PDB file of C-alpha atoms and ligand atoms in Angstrom:
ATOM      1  CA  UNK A  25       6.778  25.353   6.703  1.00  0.00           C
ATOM      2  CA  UNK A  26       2.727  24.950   6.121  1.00  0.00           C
ATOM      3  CA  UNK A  27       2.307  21.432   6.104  1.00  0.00           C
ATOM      4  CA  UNK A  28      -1.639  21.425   5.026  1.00  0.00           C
ATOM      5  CA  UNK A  29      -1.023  22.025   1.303  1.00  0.00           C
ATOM      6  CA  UNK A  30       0.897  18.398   1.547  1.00  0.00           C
ATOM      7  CA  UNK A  31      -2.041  16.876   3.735  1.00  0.00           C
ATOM      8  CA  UNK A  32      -4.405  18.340   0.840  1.00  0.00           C
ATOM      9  CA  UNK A  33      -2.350  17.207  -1.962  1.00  0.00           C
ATOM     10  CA  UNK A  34      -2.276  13.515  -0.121  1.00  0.00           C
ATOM     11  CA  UNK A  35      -6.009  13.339   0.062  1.00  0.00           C
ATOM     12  CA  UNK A  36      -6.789  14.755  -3.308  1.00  0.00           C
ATOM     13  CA  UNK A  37      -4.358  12.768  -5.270  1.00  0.00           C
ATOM     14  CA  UNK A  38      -5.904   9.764  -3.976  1.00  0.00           C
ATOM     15  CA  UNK A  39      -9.660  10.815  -5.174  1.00  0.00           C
ATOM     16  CA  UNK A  40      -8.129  11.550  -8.198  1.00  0.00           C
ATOM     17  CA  UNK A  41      -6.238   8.202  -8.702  1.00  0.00           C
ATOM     18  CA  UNK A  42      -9.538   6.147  -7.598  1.00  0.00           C
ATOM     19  CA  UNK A  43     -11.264   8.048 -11.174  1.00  0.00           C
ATOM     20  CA  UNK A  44      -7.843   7.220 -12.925  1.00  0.00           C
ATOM     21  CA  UNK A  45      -7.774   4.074 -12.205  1.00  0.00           C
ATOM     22  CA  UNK A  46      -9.641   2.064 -14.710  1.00  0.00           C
ATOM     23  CA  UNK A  47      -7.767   4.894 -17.539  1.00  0.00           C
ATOM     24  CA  UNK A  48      -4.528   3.570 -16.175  1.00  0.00           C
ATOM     25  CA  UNK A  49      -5.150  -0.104 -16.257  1.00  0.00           C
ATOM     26  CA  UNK A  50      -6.331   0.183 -19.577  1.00  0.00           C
ATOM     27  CA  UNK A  51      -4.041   2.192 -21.215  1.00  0.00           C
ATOM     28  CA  UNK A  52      -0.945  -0.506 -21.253  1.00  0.00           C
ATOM     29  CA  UNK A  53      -3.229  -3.359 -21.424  1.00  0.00           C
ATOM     30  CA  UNK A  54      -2.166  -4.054 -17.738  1.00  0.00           C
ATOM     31  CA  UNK A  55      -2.933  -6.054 -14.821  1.00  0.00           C
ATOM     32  CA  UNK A  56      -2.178  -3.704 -12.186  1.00  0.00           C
ATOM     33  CA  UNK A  57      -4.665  -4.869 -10.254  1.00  0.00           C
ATOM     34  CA  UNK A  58      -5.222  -3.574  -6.441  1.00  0.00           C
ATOM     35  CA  UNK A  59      -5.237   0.187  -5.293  1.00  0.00           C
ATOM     36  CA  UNK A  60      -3.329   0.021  -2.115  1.00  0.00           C
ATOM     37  CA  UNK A  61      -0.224   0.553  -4.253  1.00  0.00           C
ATOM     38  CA  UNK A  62      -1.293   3.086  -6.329  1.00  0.00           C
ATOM     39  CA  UNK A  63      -2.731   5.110  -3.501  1.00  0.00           C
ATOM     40  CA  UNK A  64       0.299   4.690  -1.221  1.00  0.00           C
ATOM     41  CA  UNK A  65       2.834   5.869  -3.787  1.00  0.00           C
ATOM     42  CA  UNK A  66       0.689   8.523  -6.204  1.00  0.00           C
ATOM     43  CA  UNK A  67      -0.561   9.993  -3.031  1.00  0.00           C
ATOM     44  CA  UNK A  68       2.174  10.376  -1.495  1.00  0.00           C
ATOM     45  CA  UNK A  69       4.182  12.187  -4.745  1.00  0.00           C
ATOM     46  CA  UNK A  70       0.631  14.651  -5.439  1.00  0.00           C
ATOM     47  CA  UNK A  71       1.386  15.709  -1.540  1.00  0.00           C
ATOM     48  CA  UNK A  72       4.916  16.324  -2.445  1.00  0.00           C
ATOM     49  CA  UNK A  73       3.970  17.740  -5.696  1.00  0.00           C
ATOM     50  CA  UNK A  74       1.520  20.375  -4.191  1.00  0.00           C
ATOM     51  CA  UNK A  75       3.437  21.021  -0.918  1.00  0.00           C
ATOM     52  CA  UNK A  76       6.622  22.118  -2.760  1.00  0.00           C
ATOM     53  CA  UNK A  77       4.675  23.969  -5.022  1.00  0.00           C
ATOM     54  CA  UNK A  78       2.831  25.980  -2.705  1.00  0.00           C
ATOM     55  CA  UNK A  79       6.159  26.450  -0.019  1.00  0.00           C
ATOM     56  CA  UNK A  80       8.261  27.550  -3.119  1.00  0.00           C
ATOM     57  CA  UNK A  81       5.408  30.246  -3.883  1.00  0.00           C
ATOM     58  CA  UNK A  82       5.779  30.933   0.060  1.00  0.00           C
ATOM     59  CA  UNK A  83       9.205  31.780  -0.657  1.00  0.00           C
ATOM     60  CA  UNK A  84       9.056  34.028  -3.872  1.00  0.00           C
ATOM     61  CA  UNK A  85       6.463  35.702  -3.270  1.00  0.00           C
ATOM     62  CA  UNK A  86       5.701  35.781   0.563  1.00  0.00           C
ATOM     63  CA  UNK A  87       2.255  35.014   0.220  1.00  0.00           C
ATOM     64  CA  UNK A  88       0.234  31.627   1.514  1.00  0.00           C
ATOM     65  CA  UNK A  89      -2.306  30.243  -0.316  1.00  0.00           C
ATOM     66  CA  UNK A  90      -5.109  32.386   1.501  1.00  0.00           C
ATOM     67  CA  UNK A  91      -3.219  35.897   0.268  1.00  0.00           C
ATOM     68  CA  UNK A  92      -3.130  34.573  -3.084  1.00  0.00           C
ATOM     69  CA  UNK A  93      -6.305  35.322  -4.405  1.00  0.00           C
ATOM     70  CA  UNK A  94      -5.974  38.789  -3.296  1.00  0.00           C
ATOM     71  CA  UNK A  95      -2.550  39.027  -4.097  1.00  0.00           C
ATOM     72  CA  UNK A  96      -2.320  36.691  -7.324  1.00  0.00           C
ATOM     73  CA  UNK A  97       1.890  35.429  -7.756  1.00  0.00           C
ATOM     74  CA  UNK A  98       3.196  36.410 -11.565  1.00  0.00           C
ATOM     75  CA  UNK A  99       3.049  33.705 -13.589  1.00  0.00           C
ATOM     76  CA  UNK A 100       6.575  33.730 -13.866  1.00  0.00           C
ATOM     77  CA  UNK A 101       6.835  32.537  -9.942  1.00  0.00           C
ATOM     78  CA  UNK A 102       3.985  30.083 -10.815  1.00  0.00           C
ATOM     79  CA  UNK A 103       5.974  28.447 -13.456  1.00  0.00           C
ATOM     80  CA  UNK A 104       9.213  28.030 -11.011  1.00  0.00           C
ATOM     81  CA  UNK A 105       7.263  27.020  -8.335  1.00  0.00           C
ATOM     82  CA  UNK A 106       5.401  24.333 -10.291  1.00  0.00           C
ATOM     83  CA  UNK A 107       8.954  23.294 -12.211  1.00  0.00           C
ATOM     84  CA  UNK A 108      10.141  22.947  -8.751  1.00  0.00           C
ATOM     85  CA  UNK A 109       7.050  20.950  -7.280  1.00  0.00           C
ATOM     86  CA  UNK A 110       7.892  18.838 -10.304  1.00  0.00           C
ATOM     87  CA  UNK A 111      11.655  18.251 -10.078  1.00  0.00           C
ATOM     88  CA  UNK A 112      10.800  16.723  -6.464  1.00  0.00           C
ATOM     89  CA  UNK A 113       8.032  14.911  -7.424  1.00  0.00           C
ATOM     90  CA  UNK A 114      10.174  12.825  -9.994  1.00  0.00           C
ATOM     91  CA  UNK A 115      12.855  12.085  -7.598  1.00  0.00           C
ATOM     92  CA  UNK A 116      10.278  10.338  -5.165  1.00  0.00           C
ATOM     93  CA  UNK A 117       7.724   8.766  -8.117  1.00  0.00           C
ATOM     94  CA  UNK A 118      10.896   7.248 -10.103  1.00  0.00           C
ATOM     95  CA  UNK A 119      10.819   3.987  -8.042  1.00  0.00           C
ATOM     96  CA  UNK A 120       6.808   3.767  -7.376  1.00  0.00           C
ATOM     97  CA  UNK A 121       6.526   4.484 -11.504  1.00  0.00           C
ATOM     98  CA  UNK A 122       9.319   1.927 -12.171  1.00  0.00           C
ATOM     99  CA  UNK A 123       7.416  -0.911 -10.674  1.00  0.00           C
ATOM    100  CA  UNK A 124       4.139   0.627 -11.987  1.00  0.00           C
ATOM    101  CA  UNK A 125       5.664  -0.006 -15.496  1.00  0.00           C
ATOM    102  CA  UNK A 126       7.569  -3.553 -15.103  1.00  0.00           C
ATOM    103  CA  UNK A 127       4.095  -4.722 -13.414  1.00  0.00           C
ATOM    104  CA  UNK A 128       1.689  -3.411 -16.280  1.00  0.00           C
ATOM    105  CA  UNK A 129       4.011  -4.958 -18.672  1.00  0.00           C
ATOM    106  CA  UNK A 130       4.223  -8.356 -18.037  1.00  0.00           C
ATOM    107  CA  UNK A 131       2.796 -10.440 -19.911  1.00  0.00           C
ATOM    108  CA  UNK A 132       2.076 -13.291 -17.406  1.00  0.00           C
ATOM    109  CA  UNK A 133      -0.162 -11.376 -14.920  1.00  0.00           C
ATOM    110  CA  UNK A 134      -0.142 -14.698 -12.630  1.00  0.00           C
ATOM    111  CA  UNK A 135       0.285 -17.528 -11.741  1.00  0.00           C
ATOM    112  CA  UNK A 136      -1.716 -20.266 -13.329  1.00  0.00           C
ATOM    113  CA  UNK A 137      -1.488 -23.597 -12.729  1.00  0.00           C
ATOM    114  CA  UNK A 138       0.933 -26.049 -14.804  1.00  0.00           C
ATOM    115  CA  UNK A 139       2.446 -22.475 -16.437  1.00  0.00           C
ATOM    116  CA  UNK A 140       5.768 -20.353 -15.324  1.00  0.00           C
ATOM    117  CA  UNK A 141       5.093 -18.137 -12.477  1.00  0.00           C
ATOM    118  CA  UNK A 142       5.187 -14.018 -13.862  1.00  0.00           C
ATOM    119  CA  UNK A 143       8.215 -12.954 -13.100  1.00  0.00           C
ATOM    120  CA  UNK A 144       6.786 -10.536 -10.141  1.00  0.00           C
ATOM    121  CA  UNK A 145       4.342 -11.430  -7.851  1.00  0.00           C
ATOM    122  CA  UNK A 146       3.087  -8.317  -6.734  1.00  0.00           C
ATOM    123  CA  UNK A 147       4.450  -4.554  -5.813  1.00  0.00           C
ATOM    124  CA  UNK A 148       7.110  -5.449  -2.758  1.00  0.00           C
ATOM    125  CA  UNK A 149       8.125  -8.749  -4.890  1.00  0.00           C
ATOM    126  CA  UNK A 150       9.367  -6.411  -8.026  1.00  0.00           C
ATOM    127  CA  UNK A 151      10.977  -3.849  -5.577  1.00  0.00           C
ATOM    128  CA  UNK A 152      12.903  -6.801  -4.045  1.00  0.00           C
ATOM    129  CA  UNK A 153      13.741  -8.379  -7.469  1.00  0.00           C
ATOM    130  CA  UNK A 154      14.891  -5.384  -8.744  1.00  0.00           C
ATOM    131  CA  UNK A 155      17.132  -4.439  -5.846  1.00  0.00           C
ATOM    132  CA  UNK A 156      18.582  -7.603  -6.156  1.00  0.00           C
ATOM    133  CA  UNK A 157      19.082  -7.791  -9.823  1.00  0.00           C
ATOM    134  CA  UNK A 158      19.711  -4.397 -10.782  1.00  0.00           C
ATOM    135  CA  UNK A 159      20.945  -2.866  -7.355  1.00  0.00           C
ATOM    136  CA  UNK A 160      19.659   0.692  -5.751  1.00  0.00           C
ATOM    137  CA  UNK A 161      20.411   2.237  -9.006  1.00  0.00           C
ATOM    138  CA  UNK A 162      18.405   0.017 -11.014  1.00  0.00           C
ATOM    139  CA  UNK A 163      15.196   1.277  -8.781  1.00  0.00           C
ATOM    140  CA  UNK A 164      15.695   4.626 -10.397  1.00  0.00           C
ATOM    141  CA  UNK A 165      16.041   3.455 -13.703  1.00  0.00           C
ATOM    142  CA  UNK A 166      14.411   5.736 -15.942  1.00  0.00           C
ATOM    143  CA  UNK A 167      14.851   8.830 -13.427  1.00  0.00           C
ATOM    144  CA  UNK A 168      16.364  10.997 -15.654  1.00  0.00           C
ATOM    145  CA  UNK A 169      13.577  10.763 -18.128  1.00  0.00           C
ATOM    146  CA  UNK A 170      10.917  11.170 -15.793  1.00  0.00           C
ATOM    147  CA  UNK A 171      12.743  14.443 -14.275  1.00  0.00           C
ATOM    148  CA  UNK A 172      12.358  15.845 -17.737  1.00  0.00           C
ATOM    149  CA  UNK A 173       9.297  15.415 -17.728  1.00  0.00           C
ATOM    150  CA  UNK A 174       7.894  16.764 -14.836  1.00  0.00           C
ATOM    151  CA  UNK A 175       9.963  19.505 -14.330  1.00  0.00           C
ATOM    152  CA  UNK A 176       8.768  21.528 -17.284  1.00  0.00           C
ATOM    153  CA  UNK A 177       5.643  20.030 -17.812  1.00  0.00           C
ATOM    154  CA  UNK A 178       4.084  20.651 -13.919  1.00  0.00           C
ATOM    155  CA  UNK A 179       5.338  24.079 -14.530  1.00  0.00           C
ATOM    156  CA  UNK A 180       2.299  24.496 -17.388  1.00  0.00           C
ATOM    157  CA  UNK A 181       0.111  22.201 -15.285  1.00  0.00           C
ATOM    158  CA  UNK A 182       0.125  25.258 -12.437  1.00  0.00           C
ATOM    159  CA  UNK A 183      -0.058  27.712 -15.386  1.00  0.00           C
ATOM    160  CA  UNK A 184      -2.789  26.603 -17.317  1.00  0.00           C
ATOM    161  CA  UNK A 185      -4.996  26.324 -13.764  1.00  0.00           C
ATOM    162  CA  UNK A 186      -4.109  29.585 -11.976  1.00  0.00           C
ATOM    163  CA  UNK A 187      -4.549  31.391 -15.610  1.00  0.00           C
ATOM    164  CA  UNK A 188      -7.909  29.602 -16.301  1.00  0.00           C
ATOM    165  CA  UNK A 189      -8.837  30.105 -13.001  1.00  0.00           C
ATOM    166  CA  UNK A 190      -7.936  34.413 -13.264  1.00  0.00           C
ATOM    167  CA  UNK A 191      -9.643  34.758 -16.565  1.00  0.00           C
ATOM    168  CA  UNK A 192     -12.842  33.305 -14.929  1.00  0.00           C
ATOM    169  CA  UNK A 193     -12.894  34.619 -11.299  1.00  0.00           C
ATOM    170  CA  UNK A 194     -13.641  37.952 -10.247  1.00  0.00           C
ATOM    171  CA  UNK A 195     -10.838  39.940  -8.855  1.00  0.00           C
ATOM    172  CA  UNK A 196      -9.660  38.734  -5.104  1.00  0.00           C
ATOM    173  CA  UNK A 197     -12.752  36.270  -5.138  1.00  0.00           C
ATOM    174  CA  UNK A 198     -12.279  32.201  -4.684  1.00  0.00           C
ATOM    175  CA  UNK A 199     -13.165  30.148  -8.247  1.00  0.00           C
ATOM    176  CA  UNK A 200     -16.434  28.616  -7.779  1.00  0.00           C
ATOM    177  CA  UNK A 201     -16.415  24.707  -8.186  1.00  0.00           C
ATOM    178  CA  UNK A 202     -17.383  24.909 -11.900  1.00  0.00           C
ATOM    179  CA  UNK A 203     -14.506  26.698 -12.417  1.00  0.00           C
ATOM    180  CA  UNK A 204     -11.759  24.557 -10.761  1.00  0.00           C
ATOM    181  CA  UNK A 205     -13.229  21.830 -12.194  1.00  0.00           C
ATOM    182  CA  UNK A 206     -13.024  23.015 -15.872  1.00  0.00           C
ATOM    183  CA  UNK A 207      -9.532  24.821 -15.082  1.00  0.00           C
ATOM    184  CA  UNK A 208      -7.821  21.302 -13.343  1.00  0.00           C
ATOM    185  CA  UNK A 209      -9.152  19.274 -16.104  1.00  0.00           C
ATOM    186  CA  UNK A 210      -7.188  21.149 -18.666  1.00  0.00           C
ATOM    187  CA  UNK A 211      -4.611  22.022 -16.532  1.00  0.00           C
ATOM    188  CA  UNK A 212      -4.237  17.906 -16.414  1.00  0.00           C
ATOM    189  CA  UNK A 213      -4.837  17.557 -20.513  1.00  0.00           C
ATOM    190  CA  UNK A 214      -2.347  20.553 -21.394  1.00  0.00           C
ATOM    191  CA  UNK A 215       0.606  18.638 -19.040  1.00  0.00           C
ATOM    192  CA  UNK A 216      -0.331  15.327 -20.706  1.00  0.00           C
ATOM    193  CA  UNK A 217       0.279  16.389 -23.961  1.00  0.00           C
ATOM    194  CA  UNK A 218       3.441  18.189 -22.998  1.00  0.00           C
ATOM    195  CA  UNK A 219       4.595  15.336 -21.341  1.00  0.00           C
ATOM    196  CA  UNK A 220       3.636  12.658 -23.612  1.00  0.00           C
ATOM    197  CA  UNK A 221       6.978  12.419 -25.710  1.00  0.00           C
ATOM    198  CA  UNK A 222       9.047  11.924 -22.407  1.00  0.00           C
ATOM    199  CA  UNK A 223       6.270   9.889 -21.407  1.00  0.00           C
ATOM    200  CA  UNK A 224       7.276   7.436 -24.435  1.00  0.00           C
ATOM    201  CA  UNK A 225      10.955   7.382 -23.834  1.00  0.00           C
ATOM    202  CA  UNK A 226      10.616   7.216 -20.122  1.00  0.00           C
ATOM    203  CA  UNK A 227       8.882   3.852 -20.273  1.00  0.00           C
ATOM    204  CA  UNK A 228      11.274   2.546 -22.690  1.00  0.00           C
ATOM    205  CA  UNK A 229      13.775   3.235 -20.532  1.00  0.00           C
ATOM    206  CA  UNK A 230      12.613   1.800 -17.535  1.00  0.00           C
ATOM    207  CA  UNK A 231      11.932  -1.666 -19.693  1.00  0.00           C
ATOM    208  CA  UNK A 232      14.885  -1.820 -20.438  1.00  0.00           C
ATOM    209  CA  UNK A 233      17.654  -3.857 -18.712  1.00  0.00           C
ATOM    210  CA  UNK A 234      15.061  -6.473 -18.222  1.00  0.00           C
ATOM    211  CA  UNK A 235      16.484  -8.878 -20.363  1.00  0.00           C
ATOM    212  CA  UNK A 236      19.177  -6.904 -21.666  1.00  0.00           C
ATOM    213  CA  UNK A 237      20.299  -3.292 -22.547  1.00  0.00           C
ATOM    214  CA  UNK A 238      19.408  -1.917 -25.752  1.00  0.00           C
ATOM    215  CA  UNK A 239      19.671   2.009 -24.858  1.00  0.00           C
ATOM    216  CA  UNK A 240      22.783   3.497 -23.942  1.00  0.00           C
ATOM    217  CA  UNK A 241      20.715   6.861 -22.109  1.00  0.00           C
ATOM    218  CA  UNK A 242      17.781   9.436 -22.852  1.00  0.00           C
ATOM    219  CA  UNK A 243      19.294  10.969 -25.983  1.00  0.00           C
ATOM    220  CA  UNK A 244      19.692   7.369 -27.541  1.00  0.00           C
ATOM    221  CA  UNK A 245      16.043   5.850 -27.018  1.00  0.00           C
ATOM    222  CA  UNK A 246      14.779   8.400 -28.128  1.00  0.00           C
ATOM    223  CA  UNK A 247      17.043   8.494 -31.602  1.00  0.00           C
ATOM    224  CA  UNK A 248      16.138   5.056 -31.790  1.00  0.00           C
ATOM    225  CA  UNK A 249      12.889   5.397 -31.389  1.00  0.00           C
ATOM    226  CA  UNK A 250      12.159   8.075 -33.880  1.00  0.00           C
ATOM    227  CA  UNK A 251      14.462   5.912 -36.379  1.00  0.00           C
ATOM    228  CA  UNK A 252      12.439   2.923 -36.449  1.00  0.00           C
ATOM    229  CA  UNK A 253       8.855   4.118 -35.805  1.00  0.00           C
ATOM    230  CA  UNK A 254       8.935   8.095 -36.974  1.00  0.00           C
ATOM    231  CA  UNK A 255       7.501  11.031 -35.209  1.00  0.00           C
ATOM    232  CA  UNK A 256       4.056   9.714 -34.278  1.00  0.00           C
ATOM    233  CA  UNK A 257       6.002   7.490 -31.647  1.00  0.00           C
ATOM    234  CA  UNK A 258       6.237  10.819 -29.086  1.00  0.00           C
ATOM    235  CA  UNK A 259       2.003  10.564 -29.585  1.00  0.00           C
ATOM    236  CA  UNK A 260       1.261   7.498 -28.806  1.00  0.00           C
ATOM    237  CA  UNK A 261      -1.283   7.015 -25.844  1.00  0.00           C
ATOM    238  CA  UNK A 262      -1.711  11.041 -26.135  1.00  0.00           C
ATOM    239  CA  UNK A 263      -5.456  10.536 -26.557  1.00  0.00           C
ATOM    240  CA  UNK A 264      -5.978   8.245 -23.331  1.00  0.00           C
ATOM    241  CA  UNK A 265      -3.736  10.093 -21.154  1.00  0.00           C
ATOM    242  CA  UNK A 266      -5.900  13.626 -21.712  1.00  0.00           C
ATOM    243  CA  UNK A 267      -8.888  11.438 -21.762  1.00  0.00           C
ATOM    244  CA  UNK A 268      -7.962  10.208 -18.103  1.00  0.00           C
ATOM    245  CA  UNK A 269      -6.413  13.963 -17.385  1.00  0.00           C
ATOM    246  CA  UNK A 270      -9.641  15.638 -17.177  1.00  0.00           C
ATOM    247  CA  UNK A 271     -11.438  14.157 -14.470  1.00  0.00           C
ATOM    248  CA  UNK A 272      -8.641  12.834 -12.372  1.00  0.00           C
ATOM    249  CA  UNK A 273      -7.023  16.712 -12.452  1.00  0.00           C
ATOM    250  CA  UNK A 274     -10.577  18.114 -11.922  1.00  0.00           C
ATOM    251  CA  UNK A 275     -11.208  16.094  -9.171  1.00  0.00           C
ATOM    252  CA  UNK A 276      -7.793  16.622  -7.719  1.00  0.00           C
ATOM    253  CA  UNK A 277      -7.800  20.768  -7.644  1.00  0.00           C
ATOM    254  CA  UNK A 278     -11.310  20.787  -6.449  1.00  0.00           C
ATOM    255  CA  UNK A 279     -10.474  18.691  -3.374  1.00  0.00           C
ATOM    256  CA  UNK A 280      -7.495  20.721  -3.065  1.00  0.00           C
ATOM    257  CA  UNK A 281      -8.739  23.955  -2.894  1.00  0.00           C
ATOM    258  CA  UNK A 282     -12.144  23.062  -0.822  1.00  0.00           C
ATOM    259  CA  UNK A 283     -10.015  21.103   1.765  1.00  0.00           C
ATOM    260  CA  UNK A 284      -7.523  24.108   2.317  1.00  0.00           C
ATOM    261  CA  UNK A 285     -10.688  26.533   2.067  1.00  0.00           C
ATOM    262  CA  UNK A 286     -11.813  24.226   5.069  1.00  0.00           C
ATOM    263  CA  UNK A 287      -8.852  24.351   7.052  1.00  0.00           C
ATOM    264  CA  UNK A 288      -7.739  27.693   6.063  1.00  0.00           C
TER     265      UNK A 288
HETATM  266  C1  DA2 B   9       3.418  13.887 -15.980  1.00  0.00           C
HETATM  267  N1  DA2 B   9       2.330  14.806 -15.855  1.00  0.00           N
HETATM  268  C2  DA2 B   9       2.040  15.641 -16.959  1.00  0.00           C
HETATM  269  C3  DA2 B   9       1.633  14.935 -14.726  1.00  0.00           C
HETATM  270  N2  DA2 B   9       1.880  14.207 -13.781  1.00  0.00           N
HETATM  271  N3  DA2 B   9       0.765  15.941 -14.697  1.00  0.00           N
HETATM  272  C4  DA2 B   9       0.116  16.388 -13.484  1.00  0.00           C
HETATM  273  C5  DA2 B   9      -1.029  15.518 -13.197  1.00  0.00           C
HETATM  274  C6  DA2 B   9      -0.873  14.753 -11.972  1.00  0.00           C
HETATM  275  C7  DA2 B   9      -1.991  13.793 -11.770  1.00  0.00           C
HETATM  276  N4  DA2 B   9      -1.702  13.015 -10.602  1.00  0.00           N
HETATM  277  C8  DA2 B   9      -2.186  12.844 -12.945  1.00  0.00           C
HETATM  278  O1  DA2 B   9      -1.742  11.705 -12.837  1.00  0.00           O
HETATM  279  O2  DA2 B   9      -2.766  13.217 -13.956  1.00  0.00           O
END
């Protein structure tokens, strides 16, 4: 099994999370303060994400990533591949994402003095809380959700770059940088917006159980939700998420493709 396309997707996941990181700490009003977190865990599911999408294309199609300029996959195979890169991502991310979530959301960041401590002190404190608390399964609360969303929604991801990236390359040539830039930036913005509704419900869901249960699965937060706050509830943060999708996804292909070009 190539192992470089993981490598790759390691190193450019964390460029791109270094430009995503102000977006991110913004966009729930958080105090996830720090990067080694962030870099350890995102990097680490981009590098599954891109090395299970490249292997699976290995195995439809029999081509590495080298032959597939010359020999572009259908983008049928693209979409499985990327669904699959997806599924797998989710499994690993769901505990990384959980803590992600419960950290942004606190509303006592830290301690000050003469107040009550936040409930978590930091990324290993919450893991530890949780386990204890909730138990294994409460570290993959939320899972289910986030499976949904990835799955489909990296399929499009790999779509929207390899089509973007045919339409403006000549035939069996490499996309020049302008081009993956351009093509990973709205490869990022199209799987944002796809994934924005699951987005939503996937947060709610790993909330809750904090203080007590109010959903009783998927299906049910997100009946709820649509009950008491309509529609626009699957939209919200849709404009900051493509806003931050550009440049972290353009970032992220074109270190992709130049390390592999540089290896390869
Ligand atoms: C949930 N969705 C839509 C995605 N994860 N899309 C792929 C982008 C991955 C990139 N690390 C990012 O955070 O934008």
């Amino acid at each position: 099994m190539p192992v470089e396309e993981f490598v790759a997707g390691w190193i450019s996941g964390a460029l791109g999370l270094v430009l995503g990181h102000p977006f991110d700490t913004v966009k729930l009003l958080g105090f996830f303060k720090g990067m080694s977190f962030p870099i350890a865990s995102i990097a680490v599911v981009n590098s599954v994400l891109f090395g299970v999408y490249s292997n699976t294309l290995l195995l439809l199609t029999a081509t590495s990533h080298q032959e597939r300029r010359a020999q572009p996959p259908s983008y049928m195979h693209i979409f499985l591949a990327g669904c699959t890169g997806g599924f797998l991502q989710a499994y690993c991310l769901a505990p990384f994402d959980l803590i992600k979530v419960r950290l942004q959301n606190q509303t006592e960041p830290v301690a000050q003095p003469g107040s009550t401590p936040p409930q978590y002190q930091g990324p290993v404190h919450c893991a530890a809380s949780i386990f204890r608390e909730e138990g294994y399964r409460g570290l993959f609360r939320g899972a289910w959700a986030l499976m949904l969303r990835d799955t489909p929604t990296m399929g499009i991801y790999f779509i929207t770059y390899e089509g973007l990236c045919h339409q403006y390359t000549p035939e069996g040539q490499n996309p020049s940088s302008a081009t993956v830039l351009v093509a990973g930036g709205f490869a990022g913005i199209a799987s944002w917006v796809a994934a924005t509704p699951l987005d939503v419900i996937k947060s709610r869901m790993q909330m809750d159980g904090l203080r007590r249960r109010v959903y009783q699965g998927v299906l049910d937060c997100m009946v709820s939700s649509v009950r008491q706050e309509g529609l626009g509830v699957f939209f919200r943060g849709v404009t900051i998420n493509s806003a931050r999708a550009f440049p972290v996804n353009a970032v992220t292909f074109l270190s992709y493709e130049y390390l592999l070009r540089w290896w390869g």
